[in-house]
Amino acid sequence: MKRIYLDNNATTRLHPEVLEEMLPYLREHYGNPSSIHWFGQEARRGMDRARERVADFIGASADEIVFTSGGTEADNEALLGIADSAGKPGSRIVTTAVEHQAVLNSCRYLEKKGFVVTYLPVDSRGRIDPGVLADSIDDDVILVSVMLANNEVGTIQPVREAAAIARSKGILFHTDAVQAAGRIPLDVRELGVDLLSLSAHKFHGPKGCGALFVRSGVAGPVLIHGGHHERRRRAGTENVAAIVGFGQACRLAGMRLGEANSVIGSLRDRLEEGIVERVAGVKVNRCVEHRLPNTSNMSFEGVDGQLLAMNLDLMGIAVSTGSACQSDTREPSYVLSAMGCSTGQATGCLRFSLSADNTAEEIESVVAALPELVEGLRG
Ligand code: PLP
């Protein structure tokens, strides 16, 4: 069976050039980058180059990059670290109802410690209203965290406007850019953010590696305590090979961003058109004007999304119903619920997420497979 992978928001295939770049750091350059001898310094050089590449990718400078074990740790470091350094019980954090669980559950943890969290609502397209954000800010707010692009529906938030509001009130601003990276251009200065989370495996880098951008001048949030690694901002011997791969993934993504994503966007549009044309009772959950080029989320009336995804898997088509981190629950998607979808729509959904690996032929196979399958399940 020829398998079709349309779950790139869960993770992506490691790019062969990323693997090539990593291999010497698993075989020969195995030194500890903190060691002063040749072995250590070779590893350090690889890491320094990767740090430059990650920084270039987001318009930052190298000393503003803190390597982490991925997007989850970067989000935790931003939220818990800033709460620790700038907050006290009763301090407030403002975020949105549609963040990834890495942010939401960090906020819930902070609520237990006495912090007060405001979860901004979104409209039917999944966007926050910057005016509501402005109204929600008072003297107790220490951090605003608004994701750049949503992992389930691909909606892009008005982060530049939101960051400007926070800045005008002297409040730090974090954005989770894990799903945006490699799919839309990123520039931390243009966005005006103080902290930004990245994860390598969402754009053809290795799993278990990411970074937190911390704007120079922001007192470092620290989550993991220990040695003097990462300029004392994140302790622990660095995952050198993965960091080197992350750097290469950033370089490749930066080079291919425009062209690859316009092709991916056309495939995504064809997928939506084909399905909506051939299957009745489909609602596309999207923001037409502000969305990632690779993500499509659709609700199929009267069908259980999990069942549909499992049946597609039997046909060799890999999709998901939403976040991979929640695939063990049958709860309706909280993102779709926040967008005003009914329970049926929020459980009867599929998320298709594409990459440059997908072809027009694959999309046509999916469009051809769905009508009969959906009809059968409805029957
Ligand atoms: N933030 C968003 C928006 C995500 O989609 C994900 C992963 O799905 C994460 C954070 C967590 O990243 P990681 O898998 O690297 O921990």
mmCIF file of C-alpha atoms and ligand atoms in Angstrom:
data_model
loop_
_atom_site.group_PDB
_atom_site.id
_atom_site.type_symbol
_atom_site.label_atom_id
_atom_site.label_comp_id
_atom_site.label_asym_id
_atom_site.label_seq_id
_atom_site.Cartn_x
_atom_site.Cartn_y
_atom_site.Cartn_z
ATOM 1 C CA MET A 1 0.000 0.000 0.000
ATOM 2 C CA LYS A 2 1.322 3.449 -0.866
ATOM 3 C CA ARG A 3 0.918 5.549 2.249
ATOM 4 C CA ILE A 4 0.021 9.242 2.244
ATOM 5 C CA TYR A 5 1.172 11.404 5.147
ATOM 6 C CA LEU A 6 -1.009 14.433 5.860
ATOM 7 C CA ASP A 7 -0.196 14.944 9.545
ATOM 8 C CA ASN A 8 2.677 17.402 9.312
ATOM 9 C CA ASN A 9 1.419 19.559 12.178
ATOM 10 C CA ALA A 10 2.002 16.537 14.437
ATOM 11 C CA THR A 11 5.508 16.088 13.068
ATOM 12 C CA THR A 12 7.436 16.091 9.797
ATOM 13 C CA ARG A 13 9.852 13.764 8.048
ATOM 14 C CA LEU A 14 13.501 14.442 8.897
ATOM 15 C CA HIS A 15 15.013 16.109 5.830
ATOM 16 C CA PRO A 16 17.875 14.015 4.377
ATOM 17 C CA GLU A 17 20.174 17.070 4.404
ATOM 18 C CA VAL A 18 19.367 17.561 8.082
ATOM 19 C CA LEU A 19 20.306 13.961 8.818
ATOM 20 C CA GLU A 20 23.570 14.366 6.847
ATOM 21 C CA GLU A 21 24.470 17.418 8.908
ATOM 22 C CA MET A 22 23.721 15.562 12.155
ATOM 23 C CA LEU A 23 25.597 12.314 11.529
ATOM 24 C CA PRO A 24 29.172 13.584 12.153
ATOM 25 C CA TYR A 25 27.990 14.884 15.546
ATOM 26 C CA LEU A 26 26.761 11.419 16.483
ATOM 27 C CA ARG A 27 29.862 9.643 15.134
ATOM 28 C CA GLU A 28 33.030 11.744 15.346
ATOM 29 C CA HIS A 29 32.266 15.040 17.073
ATOM 30 C CA TYR A 30 30.923 13.486 20.225
ATOM 31 C CA GLY A 31 32.696 15.820 22.637
ATOM 32 C CA ASN A 32 30.901 17.724 25.359
ATOM 33 C CA PRO A 33 30.592 21.318 24.070
ATOM 34 C CA SER A 34 31.601 22.606 27.515
ATOM 35 C CA SER A 35 34.969 20.763 27.343
ATOM 36 C CA ILE A 36 38.044 22.806 26.475
ATOM 37 C CA HIS A 37 39.794 20.122 24.360
ATOM 38 C CA TRP A 38 39.498 19.589 20.600
ATOM 39 C CA PHE A 39 36.585 17.151 20.868
ATOM 40 C CA GLY A 40 34.598 19.581 22.942
ATOM 41 C CA GLN A 41 35.448 22.546 20.762
ATOM 42 C CA GLU A 42 34.374 20.742 17.561
ATOM 43 C CA ALA A 43 30.979 20.144 19.163
ATOM 44 C CA ARG A 44 30.903 23.773 20.334
ATOM 45 C CA ARG A 45 31.652 25.022 16.808
ATOM 46 C CA GLY A 46 28.763 22.953 15.389
ATOM 47 C CA MET A 47 26.449 24.355 18.023
ATOM 48 C CA ASP A 48 27.617 27.938 17.452
ATOM 49 C CA ARG A 49 26.912 27.621 13.719
ATOM 50 C CA ALA A 50 23.469 26.196 14.463
ATOM 51 C CA ARG A 51 22.750 29.065 16.850
ATOM 52 C CA GLU A 52 23.610 31.562 14.086
ATOM 53 C CA ARG A 53 21.319 29.741 11.673
ATOM 54 C CA VAL A 54 18.391 29.627 14.086
ATOM 55 C CA ALA A 55 18.903 33.310 14.899
ATOM 56 C CA ASP A 56 19.073 34.275 11.189
ATOM 57 C CA PHE A 57 15.891 32.330 10.543
ATOM 58 C CA ILE A 58 13.908 34.536 12.926
ATOM 59 C CA GLY A 59 15.821 37.822 12.578
ATOM 60 C CA ALA A 60 17.395 37.558 16.031
ATOM 61 C CA SER A 61 21.015 37.646 17.171
ATOM 62 C CA ALA A 62 22.739 34.433 18.214
ATOM 63 C CA ASP A 63 23.007 35.357 21.899
ATOM 64 C CA GLU A 64 19.201 35.656 22.083
ATOM 65 C CA ILE A 65 18.708 31.934 21.336
ATOM 66 C CA VAL A 66 18.335 29.431 24.190
ATOM 67 C CA PHE A 67 18.239 25.810 23.026
ATOM 68 C CA THR A 68 15.589 23.640 24.678
ATOM 69 C CA SER A 69 14.236 20.107 24.390
ATOM 70 C CA GLY A 70 11.445 21.364 22.096
ATOM 71 C CA GLY A 71 8.414 23.605 21.884
ATOM 72 C CA THR A 72 6.875 22.398 25.134
ATOM 73 C CA GLU A 73 9.959 23.275 27.151
ATOM 74 C CA ALA A 74 10.313 26.635 25.388
ATOM 75 C CA ASP A 75 6.698 27.505 26.293
ATOM 76 C CA ASN A 76 7.184 26.315 29.881
ATOM 77 C CA GLU A 77 10.396 28.308 30.178
ATOM 78 C CA ALA A 78 8.693 31.451 28.908
ATOM 79 C CA LEU A 79 5.642 31.202 31.161
ATOM 80 C CA LEU A 80 7.021 29.628 34.332
ATOM 81 C CA GLY A 81 10.355 31.419 33.990
ATOM 82 C CA ILE A 82 8.812 34.880 33.653
ATOM 83 C CA ALA A 83 6.273 34.113 36.386
ATOM 84 C CA ASP A 84 9.198 33.159 38.612
ATOM 85 C CA SER A 85 11.385 36.162 37.798
ATOM 86 C CA ALA A 86 8.765 38.912 37.402
ATOM 87 C CA GLY A 87 5.656 37.719 39.245
ATOM 88 C CA LYS A 88 4.193 37.157 42.663
ATOM 89 C CA PRO A 89 0.960 35.433 43.703
ATOM 90 C CA GLY A 90 -1.871 37.606 42.400
ATOM 91 C CA SER A 91 0.114 38.664 39.310
ATOM 92 C CA ARG A 92 -1.779 38.182 36.057
ATOM 93 C CA ILE A 93 -1.012 36.495 32.746
ATOM 94 C CA VAL A 94 -3.136 37.065 29.650
ATOM 95 C CA THR A 95 -3.303 34.341 27.013
ATOM 96 C CA THR A 96 -5.895 32.885 24.615
ATOM 97 C CA ALA A 97 -8.412 30.056 24.852
ATOM 98 C CA VAL A 98 -6.882 28.304 21.820
ATOM 99 C CA GLU A 99 -3.228 27.965 22.829
ATOM 100 C CA HIS A 100 -1.430 24.636 22.679
ATOM 101 C CA GLN A 101 -1.545 22.626 25.885
ATOM 102 C CA ALA A 102 2.105 23.489 26.532
ATOM 103 C CA VAL A 103 0.913 27.039 27.239
ATOM 104 C CA LEU A 104 -2.527 26.237 28.655
ATOM 105 C CA ASN A 105 -1.279 23.680 31.161
ATOM 106 C CA SER A 106 1.612 25.932 32.193
ATOM 107 C CA CYS A 107 -1.053 28.564 32.913
ATOM 108 C CA ARG A 108 -3.154 26.078 34.882
ATOM 109 C CA TYR A 109 -0.064 25.194 36.921
ATOM 110 C CA LEU A 110 0.519 28.884 37.620
ATOM 111 C CA GLU A 111 -3.133 29.319 38.649
ATOM 112 C CA LYS A 112 -2.516 26.698 41.339
ATOM 113 C CA LYS A 113 0.441 28.783 42.528
ATOM 114 C CA GLY A 114 -1.806 31.834 42.941
ATOM 115 C CA PHE A 115 -1.394 33.556 39.580
ATOM 116 C CA VAL A 116 -4.496 34.818 37.816
ATOM 117 C CA VAL A 117 -4.868 33.907 34.141
ATOM 118 C CA THR A 118 -7.196 35.499 31.593
ATOM 119 C CA TYR A 119 -8.022 33.357 28.548
ATOM 120 C CA LEU A 120 -9.032 35.656 25.677
ATOM 121 C CA PRO A 121 -11.931 34.420 23.534
ATOM 122 C CA VAL A 122 -11.651 34.005 19.753
ATOM 123 C CA ASP A 123 -14.143 34.660 16.959
ATOM 124 C CA SER A 124 -15.533 32.034 14.575
ATOM 125 C CA ARG A 125 -12.295 32.203 12.566
ATOM 126 C CA GLY A 126 -10.153 31.538 15.639
ATOM 127 C CA ARG A 127 -8.776 35.112 15.994
ATOM 128 C CA ILE A 128 -8.538 37.201 19.107
ATOM 129 C CA ASP A 129 -9.680 40.828 19.125
ATOM 130 C CA PRO A 130 -6.698 43.094 19.984
ATOM 131 C CA GLY A 131 -9.161 45.577 21.521
ATOM 132 C CA VAL A 132 -10.289 42.934 24.033
ATOM 133 C CA LEU A 133 -6.637 42.242 24.827
ATOM 134 C CA ALA A 134 -6.016 45.948 25.446
ATOM 135 C CA ASP A 135 -9.038 46.118 27.786
ATOM 136 C CA SER A 136 -7.889 43.065 29.736
ATOM 137 C CA ILE A 137 -4.540 44.577 30.706
ATOM 138 C CA ASP A 138 -4.048 46.223 34.086
ATOM 139 C CA ASP A 139 -1.089 46.904 36.378
ATOM 140 C CA ASP A 140 -1.019 43.307 37.645
ATOM 141 C CA VAL A 141 -0.310 41.773 34.212
ATOM 142 C CA ILE A 142 3.304 40.546 33.892
ATOM 143 C CA LEU A 143 3.093 38.592 30.611
ATOM 144 C CA VAL A 144 0.920 38.276 27.519
ATOM 145 C CA SER A 145 1.218 35.031 25.531
ATOM 146 C CA VAL A 146 -0.530 34.740 22.158
ATOM 147 C CA MET A 147 0.348 31.969 19.697
ATOM 148 C CA LEU A 148 1.383 32.959 16.192
ATOM 149 C CA ALA A 149 -0.465 30.160 14.380
ATOM 150 C CA ASN A 150 -2.865 27.585 15.721
ATOM 151 C CA ASN A 151 -1.932 23.911 15.449
ATOM 152 C CA GLU A 152 -5.476 22.618 14.818
ATOM 153 C CA VAL A 153 -6.948 25.150 12.393
ATOM 154 C CA GLY A 154 -3.901 27.126 11.213
ATOM 155 C CA THR A 155 -5.346 30.547 12.064
ATOM 156 C CA ILE A 156 -2.689 33.242 12.341
ATOM 157 C CA GLN A 157 -3.184 35.631 15.254
ATOM 158 C CA PRO A 158 -2.654 39.418 15.069
ATOM 159 C CA VAL A 159 0.586 39.037 17.006
ATOM 160 C CA ARG A 160 2.202 42.262 15.817
ATOM 161 C CA GLU A 161 -0.765 44.323 17.031
ATOM 162 C CA ALA A 162 -1.021 42.323 20.265
ATOM 163 C CA ALA A 163 2.711 42.710 20.986
ATOM 164 C CA ALA A 164 2.494 46.466 20.335
ATOM 165 C CA ILE A 165 -0.328 46.739 22.890
ATOM 166 C CA ALA A 166 1.717 44.844 25.495
ATOM 167 C CA ARG A 167 4.823 46.933 24.751
ATOM 168 C CA SER A 168 2.912 50.203 25.056
ATOM 169 C CA LYS A 169 1.997 49.146 28.591
ATOM 170 C CA GLY A 170 5.500 47.896 29.450
ATOM 171 C CA ILE A 171 4.464 44.230 29.590
ATOM 172 C CA LEU A 172 6.497 41.297 28.242
ATOM 173 C CA PHE A 173 5.060 39.460 25.246
ATOM 174 C CA HIS A 174 5.574 35.790 24.326
ATOM 175 C CA THR A 175 4.447 34.021 21.181
ATOM 176 C CA ASP A 176 4.376 30.284 20.494
ATOM 177 C CA ALA A 177 5.588 30.150 16.890
ATOM 178 C CA VAL A 178 5.973 26.367 16.800
ATOM 179 C CA GLN A 179 3.475 25.865 13.957
ATOM 180 C CA ALA A 180 4.301 29.090 12.137
ATOM 181 C CA ALA A 181 8.022 28.370 11.739
ATOM 182 C CA GLY A 182 8.874 27.122 8.256
ATOM 183 C CA ARG A 183 5.390 28.008 7.011
ATOM 184 C CA ILE A 184 5.318 31.793 7.153
ATOM 185 C CA PRO A 185 8.215 34.278 7.406
ATOM 186 C CA LEU A 186 9.278 35.039 10.979
ATOM 187 C CA ASP A 187 11.019 38.170 12.179
ATOM 188 C CA VAL A 188 11.125 38.817 15.898
ATOM 189 C CA ARG A 189 11.883 42.533 15.449
ATOM 190 C CA GLU A 190 9.050 43.053 13.020
ATOM 191 C CA LEU A 191 6.677 41.147 15.288
ATOM 192 C CA GLY A 192 7.956 43.119 18.287
ATOM 193 C CA VAL A 193 7.948 40.098 20.602
ATOM 194 C CA ASP A 194 10.148 39.566 23.672
ATOM 195 C CA LEU A 195 9.983 35.769 23.728
ATOM 196 C CA LEU A 196 9.240 33.260 20.954
ATOM 197 C CA SER A 197 9.087 29.438 21.007
ATOM 198 C CA LEU A 198 10.318 27.148 18.232
ATOM 199 C CA SER A 199 10.396 23.392 17.708
ATOM 200 C CA ALA A 200 12.645 21.691 15.138
ATOM 201 C CA HIS A 201 10.503 18.660 14.326
ATOM 202 C CA LYS A 202 7.644 20.725 12.888
ATOM 203 C CA PHE A 203 9.762 21.739 9.895
ATOM 204 C CA HIS A 204 11.851 18.698 9.007
ATOM 205 C CA GLY A 205 14.289 18.911 11.911
ATOM 206 C CA PRO A 206 14.790 16.335 14.671
ATOM 207 C CA LYS A 207 12.373 15.719 17.539
ATOM 208 C CA GLY A 208 13.279 16.749 21.073
ATOM 209 C CA CYS A 209 14.959 20.005 20.097
ATOM 210 C CA GLY A 210 13.740 23.589 20.014
ATOM 211 C CA ALA A 211 14.579 27.059 21.190
ATOM 212 C CA LEU A 212 13.284 30.011 23.112
ATOM 213 C CA PHE A 213 14.167 33.421 21.695
ATOM 214 C CA VAL A 214 14.715 35.795 24.607
ATOM 215 C CA ARG A 215 15.100 39.398 23.496
ATOM 216 C CA SER A 216 18.343 40.897 24.672
ATOM 217 C CA GLY A 217 17.643 42.946 27.800
ATOM 218 C CA VAL A 218 14.890 40.638 29.089
ATOM 219 C CA ALA A 219 15.996 39.170 32.424
ATOM 220 C CA GLY A 220 16.416 35.505 31.559
ATOM 221 C CA PRO A 221 13.608 33.165 32.422
ATOM 222 C CA VAL A 222 15.151 29.987 33.879
ATOM 223 C CA LEU A 223 13.263 26.711 34.083
ATOM 224 C CA ILE A 224 16.012 24.100 34.378
ATOM 225 C CA HIS A 225 18.656 24.703 37.013
ATOM 226 C CA GLY A 226 22.143 23.173 37.066
ATOM 227 C CA GLY A 227 25.399 23.959 35.253
ATOM 228 C CA HIS A 228 26.354 27.064 33.329
ATOM 229 C CA HIS A 229 25.083 25.932 29.912
ATOM 230 C CA GLU A 230 23.297 28.278 27.519
ATOM 231 C CA ARG A 231 24.785 31.288 29.376
ATOM 232 C CA ARG A 232 23.160 30.013 32.581
ATOM 233 C CA ARG A 233 19.714 30.155 31.015
ATOM 234 C CA ARG A 234 19.139 26.397 30.502
ATOM 235 C CA ALA A 235 21.229 23.841 32.328
ATOM 236 C CA GLY A 236 22.119 20.415 30.949
ATOM 237 C CA THR A 237 24.596 19.058 28.398
ATOM 238 C CA GLU A 238 23.260 20.130 25.043
ATOM 239 C CA ASN A 239 21.818 17.675 22.488
ATOM 240 C CA VAL A 240 24.522 18.690 20.013
ATOM 241 C CA ALA A 241 23.520 16.527 17.027
ATOM 242 C CA ALA A 242 19.887 17.596 17.272
ATOM 243 C CA ILE A 243 20.869 21.263 17.649
ATOM 244 C CA VAL A 244 23.074 20.999 14.558
ATOM 245 C CA GLY A 245 20.119 19.409 12.700
ATOM 246 C CA PHE A 246 17.827 22.164 13.952
ATOM 247 C CA GLY A 247 20.230 24.771 12.507
ATOM 248 C CA GLN A 248 20.228 23.031 9.139
ATOM 249 C CA ALA A 249 16.399 22.710 9.187
ATOM 250 C CA CYS A 250 16.197 26.480 9.751
ATOM 251 C CA ARG A 251 18.600 27.162 6.879
ATOM 252 C CA LEU A 252 16.652 24.919 4.484
ATOM 253 C CA ALA A 253 13.266 26.276 5.589
ATOM 254 C CA GLY A 254 14.506 29.849 5.168
ATOM 255 C CA MET A 255 15.689 29.100 1.633
ATOM 256 C CA ARG A 256 12.476 27.377 0.539
ATOM 257 C CA LEU A 257 9.865 29.339 2.437
ATOM 258 C CA GLY A 258 8.159 31.318 -0.326
ATOM 259 C CA GLU A 259 8.156 28.848 -3.159
ATOM 260 C CA ALA A 260 7.425 25.660 -1.229
ATOM 261 C CA ASN A 261 4.587 27.234 0.683
ATOM 262 C CA SER A 262 2.817 28.623 -2.353
ATOM 263 C CA VAL A 263 2.806 25.082 -3.826
ATOM 264 C CA ILE A 264 1.603 23.644 -0.515
ATOM 265 C CA GLY A 265 -1.115 26.325 -0.336
ATOM 266 C CA SER A 266 -2.437 25.352 -3.784
ATOM 267 C CA LEU A 267 -2.544 21.679 -2.804
ATOM 268 C CA ARG A 268 -4.388 22.574 0.390
ATOM 269 C CA ASP A 269 -6.913 24.674 -1.585
ATOM 270 C CA ARG A 270 -7.455 21.832 -4.059
ATOM 271 C CA LEU A 271 -8.041 19.421 -1.154
ATOM 272 C CA GLU A 272 -10.671 21.700 0.371
ATOM 273 C CA GLU A 273 -12.416 22.425 -2.926
ATOM 274 C CA GLY A 274 -12.454 18.740 -3.886
ATOM 275 C CA ILE A 275 -13.881 17.603 -0.561
ATOM 276 C CA VAL A 276 -16.473 20.373 -0.235
ATOM 277 C CA GLU A 277 -17.594 19.717 -3.819
ATOM 278 C CA ARG A 278 -18.002 15.981 -3.366
ATOM 279 C CA VAL A 279 -19.075 15.540 0.245
ATOM 280 C CA ALA A 280 -22.259 17.140 1.619
ATOM 281 C CA GLY A 281 -22.363 18.628 5.127
ATOM 282 C CA VAL A 282 -18.724 19.737 5.355
ATOM 283 C CA LYS A 283 -17.711 22.890 7.217
ATOM 284 C CA VAL A 284 -14.183 24.212 6.745
ATOM 285 C CA ASN A 285 -12.958 25.684 10.023
ATOM 286 C CA ARG A 286 -10.673 28.488 8.933
ATOM 287 C CA CYS A 287 -9.830 32.139 8.742
ATOM 288 C CA VAL A 288 -9.682 32.827 5.007
ATOM 289 C CA GLU A 289 -7.475 35.920 5.293
ATOM 290 C CA HIS A 290 -5.018 34.811 7.971
ATOM 291 C CA ARG A 291 -4.072 31.154 7.808
ATOM 292 C CA LEU A 292 -1.107 28.819 7.425
ATOM 293 C CA PRO A 293 -0.722 27.523 3.875
ATOM 294 C CA ASN A 294 -0.481 23.874 4.954
ATOM 295 C CA THR A 295 -3.388 23.334 7.353
ATOM 296 C CA SER A 296 -7.016 22.471 6.703
ATOM 297 C CA ASN A 297 -9.555 21.584 9.365
ATOM 298 C CA MET A 298 -12.979 20.306 8.311
ATOM 299 C CA SER A 299 -16.039 19.158 10.240
ATOM 300 C CA PHE A 300 -18.059 16.312 8.699
ATOM 301 C CA GLU A 301 -21.684 16.448 9.807
ATOM 302 C CA GLY A 302 -22.920 13.286 11.515
ATOM 303 C CA VAL A 303 -19.532 11.548 11.510
ATOM 304 C CA ASP A 304 -17.136 10.796 14.361
ATOM 305 C CA GLY A 305 -13.753 12.289 13.419
ATOM 306 C CA GLN A 306 -11.765 9.574 15.230
ATOM 307 C CA LEU A 307 -13.603 6.853 13.336
ATOM 308 C CA LEU A 308 -13.088 8.659 10.060
ATOM 309 C CA ALA A 309 -9.357 9.094 10.767
ATOM 310 C CA MET A 310 -9.033 5.397 11.676
ATOM 311 C CA ASN A 311 -10.777 4.342 8.477
ATOM 312 C CA LEU A 312 -8.558 6.618 6.413
ATOM 313 C CA ASP A 313 -5.544 5.068 8.126
ATOM 314 C CA LEU A 314 -6.716 1.625 7.014
ATOM 315 C CA MET A 315 -6.615 3.008 3.471
ATOM 316 C CA GLY A 316 -3.065 4.304 4.024
ATOM 317 C CA ILE A 317 -4.010 7.963 4.570
ATOM 318 C CA ALA A 318 -2.608 9.492 7.767
ATOM 319 C CA VAL A 319 -4.527 12.481 9.141
ATOM 320 C CA SER A 320 -5.566 13.479 12.652
ATOM 321 C CA THR A 321 -8.567 14.944 14.392
ATOM 322 C CA GLY A 322 -6.554 17.726 16.000
ATOM 323 C CA SER A 323 -3.584 17.981 18.280
ATOM 324 C CA ALA A 324 -1.492 14.772 18.519
ATOM 325 C CA CYS A 325 -1.074 15.545 22.234
ATOM 326 C CA GLN A 326 -4.799 15.030 22.750
ATOM 327 C CA SER A 327 -5.342 11.992 20.547
ATOM 328 C CA ASP A 328 -5.981 9.862 23.656
ATOM 329 C CA THR A 329 -9.159 11.772 24.529
ATOM 330 C CA ARG A 330 -12.477 11.764 22.754
ATOM 331 C CA GLU A 331 -13.319 15.190 24.061
ATOM 332 C CA PRO A 332 -14.504 17.705 21.459
ATOM 333 C CA SER A 333 -11.685 19.958 20.260
ATOM 334 C CA TYR A 334 -11.423 22.924 22.669
ATOM 335 C CA VAL A 335 -10.127 25.031 19.783
ATOM 336 C CA LEU A 336 -13.221 24.399 17.654
ATOM 337 C CA SER A 337 -15.482 24.824 20.692
ATOM 338 C CA ALA A 338 -13.864 28.211 21.368
ATOM 339 C CA MET A 339 -14.578 29.122 17.727
ATOM 340 C CA GLY A 340 -18.272 28.497 18.371
ATOM 341 C CA CYS A 341 -18.550 25.087 16.676
ATOM 342 C CA SER A 342 -21.226 22.721 17.990
ATOM 343 C CA THR A 343 -20.179 19.567 19.873
ATOM 344 C CA GLY A 344 -20.913 17.555 16.723
ATOM 345 C CA GLN A 345 -18.687 19.813 14.639
ATOM 346 C CA ALA A 346 -15.953 19.743 17.272
ATOM 347 C CA THR A 347 -15.903 15.920 17.416
ATOM 348 C CA GLY A 348 -16.575 15.324 13.716
ATOM 349 C CA CYS A 349 -13.446 17.051 12.481
ATOM 350 C CA LEU A 350 -10.312 16.104 10.608
ATOM 351 C CA ARG A 351 -7.079 18.043 10.390
ATOM 352 C CA PHE A 352 -5.115 17.678 7.184
ATOM 353 C CA SER A 353 -1.631 19.160 7.427
ATOM 354 C CA LEU A 354 0.603 19.171 4.377
ATOM 355 C CA SER A 355 4.303 19.573 3.673
ATOM 356 C CA ALA A 356 6.514 20.001 0.616
ATOM 357 C CA ASP A 357 6.655 16.188 0.438
ATOM 358 C CA ASN A 358 3.001 15.958 -0.669
ATOM 359 C CA THR A 359 1.993 15.702 -4.331
ATOM 360 C CA ALA A 360 -1.086 16.619 -6.375
ATOM 361 C CA GLU A 361 -1.630 12.910 -6.995
ATOM 362 C CA GLU A 362 -1.830 12.236 -3.258
ATOM 363 C CA ILE A 363 -4.369 15.012 -2.795
ATOM 364 C CA GLU A 364 -6.534 13.588 -5.593
ATOM 365 C CA SER A 365 -6.411 10.147 -3.915
ATOM 366 C CA VAL A 366 -7.707 11.647 -0.668
ATOM 367 C CA VAL A 367 -10.441 13.600 -2.466
ATOM 368 C CA ALA A 368 -11.460 10.393 -4.249
ATOM 369 C CA ALA A 369 -11.464 8.277 -1.064
ATOM 370 C CA LEU A 370 -13.513 10.492 1.234
ATOM 371 C CA PRO A 371 -17.043 10.627 -0.295
ATOM 372 C CA GLU A 372 -17.718 6.899 -0.093
ATOM 373 C CA LEU A 373 -16.096 6.577 3.310
ATOM 374 C CA VAL A 374 -18.112 9.444 4.831
ATOM 375 C CA GLU A 375 -21.331 8.156 3.276
ATOM 376 C CA GLY A 376 -20.640 4.656 4.641
ATOM 377 C CA LEU A 377 -20.037 5.987 8.163
ATOM 378 C CA ARG A 378 -23.150 8.168 8.013
ATOM 379 C CA GLY A 379 -25.169 5.209 6.830
HETATM 380 N N1 PLP B 1 3.124 24.607 20.532
HETATM 381 C C1 PLP B 1 2.402 24.256 19.465
HETATM 382 C C2 PLP B 1 1.529 25.291 18.811
HETATM 383 C C3 PLP B 1 2.454 22.954 18.968
HETATM 384 O O1 PLP B 1 1.710 22.621 17.918
HETATM 385 C C4 PLP B 1 3.291 22.015 19.617
HETATM 386 C C5 PLP B 1 3.348 20.625 19.153
HETATM 387 O O2 PLP B 1 2.396 20.085 18.626
HETATM 388 C C6 PLP B 1 4.039 22.431 20.722
HETATM 389 C C7 PLP B 1 3.936 23.733 21.154
HETATM 390 C C8 PLP B 1 4.942 21.494 21.443
HETATM 391 O O3 PLP B 1 6.136 21.266 20.715
HETATM 392 P P1 PLP B 1 7.032 19.985 20.997
HETATM 393 O O4 PLP B 1 6.362 18.830 20.331
HETATM 394 O O5 PLP B 1 8.355 20.303 20.364
HETATM 395 O O6 PLP B 1 7.154 19.830 22.458
#
